[in-house]
Amino acid sequence: MNERELLIRLLQGPASGAELARHCGQTRAALWKRIDALRTAGVAIGAQPGRGYTLQRPLELLDPDLIRATLPAALVAGVAALDVAWSLDSTNSELLRRQTPATGAAVLLAERQTGGRGRRGRDWTSPLAANLYLSLARVFSGGLARLPGLSLVAGVATAEALQALGYGAVRLKWPNDLVVADGDGLRKLGGLLVEGGGEHAGPVRAVLGLGLNIDMPPAFAAAIPQPWIDLATLAGSKRADAPPSRNQVAATLLVHWLPALEQFDAHGLVPFLSRYARVDALAGRDVVLHGEGGTRAGQAIGIAADGALRVRVDGIEHHVHSGEISVRAT
Protein backbone atom coordinates (compact mmCIF):
# COMPACT_ATOMS: atom_id res chain seq x y z
CA MET A 1 0.00 0.00 0.00
CA ASN A 2 1.48 3.34 -1.07
CA GLU A 3 0.63 6.78 0.35
CA ARG A 4 -2.28 7.27 -2.03
CA GLU A 5 -3.83 3.89 -1.22
CA LEU A 6 -3.40 4.55 2.49
CA LEU A 7 -5.13 7.89 2.12
CA ILE A 8 -7.98 6.32 0.15
CA ARG A 9 -8.46 3.81 2.98
CA LEU A 10 -8.60 6.62 5.55
CA LEU A 11 -11.18 8.42 3.42
CA GLN A 12 -13.46 5.43 4.01
CA GLY A 13 -13.40 5.99 7.75
CA PRO A 14 -11.34 5.36 10.93
CA ALA A 15 -9.04 2.34 10.99
CA SER A 16 -6.86 0.90 13.71
CA GLY A 17 -3.13 0.70 13.35
CA ALA A 18 -3.30 -3.08 13.45
CA GLU A 19 -5.91 -3.16 10.67
CA LEU A 20 -3.93 -0.78 8.48
CA ALA A 21 -0.69 -2.68 9.11
CA ARG A 22 -2.35 -5.95 8.06
CA HIS A 23 -3.87 -4.29 5.01
CA CYS A 24 -0.49 -2.84 4.05
CA GLY A 25 1.43 -5.99 4.84
CA GLN A 26 3.77 -3.89 6.96
CA THR A 27 4.82 -3.58 10.57
CA ARG A 28 3.16 -1.04 12.85
CA ALA A 29 6.42 0.90 12.87
CA ALA A 30 6.52 1.07 9.06
CA LEU A 31 2.88 2.13 8.99
CA TRP A 32 3.55 4.91 11.49
CA LYS A 33 6.27 6.27 9.19
CA ARG A 34 3.78 6.43 6.31
CA ILE A 35 1.23 8.18 8.53
CA ASP A 36 3.89 10.62 9.66
CA ALA A 37 4.88 11.31 6.03
CA LEU A 38 1.28 12.17 5.17
CA ARG A 39 1.05 14.48 8.17
CA THR A 40 4.28 16.23 7.14
CA ALA A 41 2.82 16.69 3.65
CA GLY A 42 -0.17 18.54 5.13
CA VAL A 43 -2.80 15.83 5.73
CA ALA A 44 -4.39 16.14 9.17
CA ILE A 45 -4.54 12.61 10.61
CA GLY A 46 -5.58 12.02 14.20
CA ALA A 47 -5.25 8.96 16.39
CA GLN A 48 -7.99 8.20 18.91
CA PRO A 49 -8.12 5.34 21.43
CA GLY A 50 -10.70 2.80 20.34
CA ARG A 51 -11.05 4.30 16.86
CA GLY A 52 -7.55 4.32 15.45
CA TYR A 53 -6.36 6.69 12.74
CA THR A 54 -8.84 9.12 11.24
CA LEU A 55 -8.81 12.14 8.93
CA GLN A 56 -9.41 15.33 10.90
CA ARG A 57 -10.50 17.42 7.89
CA PRO A 58 -12.58 16.55 4.82
CA LEU A 59 -10.44 15.76 1.80
CA GLU A 60 -11.06 15.11 -1.91
CA LEU A 61 -8.57 13.49 -4.25
CA LEU A 62 -8.34 14.64 -7.85
CA ASP A 63 -10.03 12.39 -10.42
CA PRO A 64 -9.04 12.88 -14.08
CA ASP A 65 -12.02 10.88 -15.36
CA LEU A 66 -14.44 13.02 -13.35
CA ILE A 67 -12.82 16.25 -14.52
CA ARG A 68 -12.94 15.15 -18.18
CA ALA A 69 -16.55 13.95 -17.84
CA THR A 70 -17.54 17.37 -16.48
CA LEU A 71 -16.24 19.19 -19.57
CA PRO A 72 -18.72 20.08 -22.31
CA ALA A 73 -18.48 17.72 -25.30
CA ALA A 74 -17.33 20.57 -27.54
CA LEU A 75 -14.23 21.07 -25.39
CA VAL A 76 -13.24 17.45 -24.78
CA ALA A 77 -11.71 17.11 -28.25
CA GLY A 78 -9.35 19.96 -27.42
CA VAL A 79 -7.82 18.08 -24.50
CA ALA A 80 -5.15 15.79 -25.91
CA ALA A 81 -4.20 14.50 -22.47
CA LEU A 82 -5.44 15.00 -18.91
CA ASP A 83 -3.41 13.37 -16.14
CA VAL A 84 -3.15 13.57 -12.35
CA ALA A 85 0.19 12.84 -10.68
CA TRP A 86 0.59 11.98 -7.02
CA SER A 87 3.79 13.97 -6.44
CA LEU A 88 5.99 16.03 -8.78
CA ASP A 89 8.63 18.68 -8.47
CA SER A 90 6.39 20.97 -10.50
CA THR A 91 3.57 20.44 -12.98
CA ASN A 92 5.09 23.12 -15.20
CA SER A 93 8.51 21.49 -15.11
CA GLU A 94 7.04 18.10 -15.94
CA LEU A 95 5.14 19.41 -18.97
CA LEU A 96 8.27 21.21 -20.16
CA ARG A 97 10.03 17.83 -20.08
CA ARG A 98 7.28 16.21 -22.14
CA GLN A 99 6.45 16.59 -25.82
CA THR A 100 3.75 19.19 -26.36
CA PRO A 101 0.90 17.89 -28.56
CA ALA A 102 0.76 19.32 -32.09
CA THR A 103 -2.94 20.03 -31.63
CA GLY A 104 -5.03 20.46 -28.52
CA ALA A 105 -3.72 20.86 -25.00
CA ALA A 106 -2.02 18.61 -22.50
CA VAL A 107 -3.29 19.13 -18.95
CA LEU A 108 -1.46 17.95 -15.85
CA LEU A 109 -2.46 18.22 -12.21
CA ALA A 110 -0.63 17.01 -9.12
CA GLU A 111 -1.73 16.23 -5.59
CA ARG A 112 1.56 17.64 -4.34
CA GLN A 113 4.51 19.64 -5.63
CA THR A 114 7.91 19.35 -4.01
CA GLY A 115 9.41 22.24 -5.96
CA GLY A 116 6.49 24.47 -6.87
CA ARG A 117 7.60 27.80 -8.35
CA GLY A 118 6.03 31.21 -8.46
CA ARG A 119 7.06 34.34 -10.30
CA ARG A 120 10.77 35.25 -10.23
CA GLY A 121 11.68 31.79 -8.94
CA ARG A 122 9.91 32.10 -5.60
CA ASP A 123 8.79 28.92 -3.86
CA TRP A 124 5.09 28.07 -4.06
CA THR A 125 3.61 26.40 -0.98
CA SER A 126 2.22 23.05 -2.17
CA PRO A 127 0.72 20.81 0.55
CA LEU A 128 -0.73 17.42 -0.38
CA ALA A 129 -4.35 17.09 -1.53
CA ALA A 130 -5.26 20.57 -0.28
CA ASN A 131 -4.88 23.10 -3.08
CA LEU A 132 -4.82 23.03 -6.89
CA TYR A 133 -1.64 22.71 -8.95
CA LEU A 134 -2.59 22.68 -12.62
CA SER A 135 -0.56 23.17 -15.79
CA LEU A 136 -1.50 23.21 -19.45
CA ALA A 137 0.83 22.90 -22.46
CA ARG A 138 -0.18 24.12 -25.89
CA VAL A 139 1.31 25.26 -29.19
CA PHE A 140 0.55 28.85 -30.23
CA SER A 141 1.05 30.69 -33.50
CA GLY A 142 2.13 34.30 -33.71
CA GLY A 143 5.70 34.02 -32.46
CA LEU A 144 7.40 34.81 -29.19
CA ALA A 145 6.34 38.47 -29.17
CA ARG A 146 2.76 37.48 -28.40
CA LEU A 147 3.50 35.27 -25.40
CA PRO A 148 3.81 38.05 -22.77
CA GLY A 149 0.05 38.59 -23.06
CA LEU A 150 -0.69 34.95 -22.28
CA SER A 151 -0.48 35.30 -18.50
CA LEU A 152 -2.98 38.19 -18.65
CA VAL A 153 -5.40 36.14 -20.75
CA ALA A 154 -5.05 33.15 -18.43
CA GLY A 155 -5.51 35.43 -15.44
CA VAL A 156 -8.71 36.89 -16.87
CA ALA A 157 -10.07 33.42 -17.66
CA THR A 158 -9.17 32.19 -14.16
CA ALA A 159 -10.83 35.13 -12.43
CA GLU A 160 -13.95 34.70 -14.56
CA ALA A 161 -14.03 30.96 -13.79
CA LEU A 162 -13.85 31.56 -10.04
CA GLN A 163 -16.49 34.26 -10.24
CA ALA A 164 -18.73 31.79 -12.09
CA LEU A 165 -18.30 29.43 -9.13
CA GLY A 166 -19.56 32.14 -6.79
CA TYR A 167 -16.30 33.76 -5.71
CA GLY A 168 -17.26 37.22 -6.90
CA ALA A 169 -14.52 39.03 -4.99
CA VAL A 170 -11.66 37.49 -7.01
CA ARG A 171 -9.62 39.95 -9.04
CA LEU A 172 -6.40 39.94 -11.08
CA LYS A 173 -3.31 41.86 -9.94
CA TRP A 174 -1.04 42.65 -12.86
CA PRO A 175 0.53 40.64 -14.28
CA ASN A 176 -0.37 37.22 -12.88
CA ASP A 177 -1.71 37.12 -9.31
CA LEU A 178 -5.25 36.17 -8.28
CA VAL A 179 -6.17 38.34 -5.31
CA VAL A 180 -8.99 39.45 -3.04
CA ALA A 181 -9.20 42.97 -1.64
CA ASP A 182 -8.82 43.32 2.12
CA GLY A 183 -9.30 46.96 3.09
CA ASP A 184 -6.49 48.95 1.50
CA GLY A 185 -4.46 45.81 0.79
CA LEU A 186 -4.73 42.62 -1.24
CA ARG A 187 -4.65 38.97 -0.19
CA LYS A 188 -3.16 36.48 -2.63
CA LEU A 189 -5.36 33.58 -3.69
CA GLY A 190 -3.25 32.16 -6.49
CA GLY A 191 -0.58 32.79 -9.06
CA LEU A 192 0.09 32.04 -12.73
CA LEU A 193 3.41 31.17 -14.35
CA VAL A 194 3.97 30.99 -18.12
CA GLU A 195 7.06 29.29 -19.53
CA GLY A 196 8.09 28.06 -22.96
CA GLY A 197 9.78 29.10 -26.18
CA GLY A 198 9.97 28.65 -29.89
CA GLU A 199 10.54 30.60 -33.08
CA HIS A 200 10.56 34.39 -33.18
CA ALA A 201 7.85 34.57 -35.83
CA GLY A 202 6.64 30.99 -35.96
CA PRO A 203 4.98 28.44 -33.68
CA VAL A 204 5.83 28.54 -29.99
CA ARG A 205 4.94 26.22 -27.19
CA ALA A 206 3.86 27.54 -23.85
CA VAL A 207 3.23 25.91 -20.51
CA LEU A 208 0.76 27.74 -18.34
CA GLY A 209 0.74 26.87 -14.64
CA LEU A 210 -1.65 27.82 -11.87
CA GLY A 211 -1.27 27.42 -8.14
CA LEU A 212 -4.57 28.10 -6.38
CA ASN A 213 -5.25 28.05 -2.64
CA ILE A 214 -8.30 25.87 -1.98
CA ASP A 215 -8.09 24.78 1.67
CA MET A 216 -4.66 25.63 3.07
CA PRO A 217 -3.56 23.46 6.05
CA PRO A 218 -2.80 25.64 9.10
CA ALA A 219 0.78 24.41 9.46
CA PHE A 220 1.59 25.45 5.89
CA ALA A 221 -0.35 28.71 6.20
CA ALA A 222 1.89 29.81 9.07
CA ALA A 223 4.92 29.73 6.77
CA ILE A 224 3.49 31.95 3.99
CA PRO A 225 5.32 35.31 4.13
CA GLN A 226 2.56 37.50 2.66
CA PRO A 227 -1.18 38.16 3.11
CA TRP A 228 -3.08 35.24 1.58
CA ILE A 229 -6.53 33.69 1.38
CA ASP A 230 -8.07 30.43 0.15
CA LEU A 231 -11.40 29.46 -1.40
CA ALA A 232 -12.54 27.73 1.78
CA THR A 233 -12.26 31.04 3.63
CA LEU A 234 -14.02 32.93 0.83
CA ALA A 235 -16.82 30.37 0.90
CA GLY A 236 -17.14 30.72 4.67
CA SER A 237 -16.31 27.04 5.11
CA LYS A 238 -15.23 26.01 8.54
CA ARG A 239 -12.48 23.43 8.74
CA ALA A 240 -14.98 20.78 9.80
CA ASP A 241 -17.16 21.45 6.75
CA ALA A 242 -16.58 20.18 3.24
CA PRO A 243 -14.10 22.49 1.45
CA PRO A 244 -14.72 23.55 -2.16
CA SER A 245 -14.49 20.63 -4.60
CA ARG A 246 -11.07 20.65 -6.25
CA ASN A 247 -12.41 18.54 -9.14
CA GLN A 248 -15.18 21.04 -9.78
CA VAL A 249 -12.75 23.96 -9.62
CA ALA A 250 -10.35 22.23 -12.04
CA ALA A 251 -13.12 21.45 -14.53
CA THR A 252 -14.52 25.00 -14.38
CA LEU A 253 -11.06 26.45 -14.95
CA LEU A 254 -10.63 24.33 -18.08
CA VAL A 255 -14.10 25.33 -19.33
CA HIS A 256 -12.91 28.96 -19.22
CA TRP A 257 -9.26 28.42 -20.15
CA LEU A 258 -9.69 26.38 -23.34
CA PRO A 259 -11.89 28.85 -25.29
CA ALA A 260 -9.85 31.81 -24.02
CA LEU A 261 -6.59 30.28 -25.21
CA GLU A 262 -8.15 29.47 -28.59
CA GLN A 263 -9.31 33.07 -28.94
CA PHE A 264 -5.90 34.39 -27.86
CA ASP A 265 -4.16 32.20 -30.42
CA ALA A 266 -6.36 33.59 -33.18
CA HIS A 267 -6.66 37.25 -32.17
CA GLY A 268 -4.06 38.07 -29.53
CA LEU A 269 -4.64 40.18 -26.43
CA VAL A 270 -6.96 42.87 -27.83
CA PRO A 271 -10.28 41.00 -27.31
CA PHE A 272 -9.41 40.59 -23.62
CA LEU A 273 -8.69 44.23 -22.75
CA SER A 274 -12.26 45.06 -21.71
CA ARG A 275 -12.55 41.77 -19.85
CA TYR A 276 -9.32 42.53 -18.00
CA ALA A 277 -10.69 45.92 -16.96
CA ARG A 278 -13.61 44.18 -15.22
CA VAL A 279 -11.28 42.11 -12.99
CA ASP A 280 -8.43 44.64 -12.59
CA ALA A 281 -7.41 44.78 -8.92
CA LEU A 282 -5.05 47.74 -9.37
CA ALA A 283 -7.06 50.25 -11.42
CA GLY A 284 -7.34 53.51 -9.49
CA ARG A 285 -5.05 52.34 -6.68
CA ASP A 286 -1.92 54.06 -5.49
CA VAL A 287 0.98 51.70 -6.20
CA VAL A 288 4.73 51.49 -5.83
CA LEU A 289 6.89 50.35 -8.75
CA HIS A 290 9.94 48.31 -7.75
CA GLY A 291 12.40 48.11 -10.65
CA GLU A 292 16.05 48.31 -11.55
CA GLY A 293 15.97 52.09 -11.26
CA GLY A 294 14.65 52.02 -7.71
CA THR A 295 11.12 52.64 -6.50
CA ARG A 296 8.53 55.11 -7.76
CA ALA A 297 5.06 55.88 -6.47
CA GLY A 298 2.15 56.39 -8.82
CA GLN A 299 -1.42 55.43 -9.64
CA ALA A 300 -2.41 52.40 -11.72
CA ILE A 301 -4.79 53.29 -14.56
CA GLY A 302 -5.27 49.98 -16.42
CA ILE A 303 -3.29 48.17 -19.08
CA ALA A 304 -2.15 49.13 -22.57
CA ALA A 305 -2.94 47.23 -25.77
CA ASP A 306 0.33 45.29 -25.47
CA GLY A 307 -0.39 44.24 -21.88
CA ALA A 308 1.87 46.78 -20.20
CA LEU A 309 0.64 48.28 -16.92
CA ARG A 310 -0.27 51.94 -17.26
CA VAL A 311 0.88 53.99 -14.29
CA ARG A 312 0.56 57.74 -13.80
CA VAL A 313 3.62 59.16 -12.04
CA ASP A 314 3.71 62.91 -11.33
CA GLY A 315 1.06 63.49 -13.97
CA ILE A 316 2.90 61.54 -16.68
CA GLU A 317 1.71 58.15 -17.94
CA HIS A 318 4.32 55.38 -17.97
CA HIS A 319 3.99 51.87 -19.42
CA VAL A 320 5.51 49.18 -17.21
CA HIS A 321 6.42 45.87 -18.87
CA SER A 322 8.20 44.14 -16.00
CA GLY A 323 9.05 44.53 -12.33
CA GLU A 324 7.27 44.31 -9.03
CA ILE A 325 4.13 46.24 -8.21
CA SER A 326 2.88 46.66 -4.66
CA VAL A 327 -0.19 48.47 -3.43
CA ARG A 328 0.70 51.58 -1.45
CA ALA A 329 -0.97 51.82 1.94
CA THR A 330 -3.03 54.96 2.39
Coordinates of N, CA and C in Angstrom, one line a residue, residues 55-59 215 232 236-243:
L55 N -9.0 10.8 9.5 CA -8.8 12.1 8.9 C -9.5 13.2 9.8
Q56 N -8.8 14.3 10.1 CA -9.4 15.3 10.9 C -10.1 16.4 10.1
R57 N -9.9 16.4 8.8 CA -10.5 17.4 7.9 C -11.0 16.7 6.6
P58 N -12.1 17.2 6.1 CA -12.6 16.5 4.8 C -11.5 16.7 3.7
L59 N -11.5 15.8 2.8 CA -10.4 15.8 1.8 C -11.0 15.1 0.5
D215 N -7.8 25.0 0.2 CA -8.1 24.8 1.7 C -6.7 24.6 2.3
A232 N -11.8 28.2 0.6 CA -12.5 27.7 1.8 C -12.9 28.9 2.7
G236 N -16.6 30.8 3.3 CA -17.1 30.7 4.7 C -17.1 29.3 5.3
S237 N -16.4 28.4 4.6 CA -16.3 27.0 5.1 C -15.5 27.0 6.4
K238 N -16.0 26.3 7.4 CA -15.2 26.0 8.5 C -14.4 24.8 8.2
R239 N -13.4 24.6 9.0 CA -12.5 23.4 8.7 C -13.2 22.1 8.9
A240 N -14.3 22.0 9.6 CA -15.0 20.8 9.8 C -16.0 20.5 8.7
D241 N -16.2 21.6 7.9 CA -17.2 21.5 6.8 C -16.4 21.0 5.5
A242 N -17.2 20.6 4.5 CA -16.6 20.2 3.2 C -16.0 21.4 2.5
P243 N -14.7 21.4 2.2 CA -14.1 22.5 1.5 C -14.6 22.5 0.0

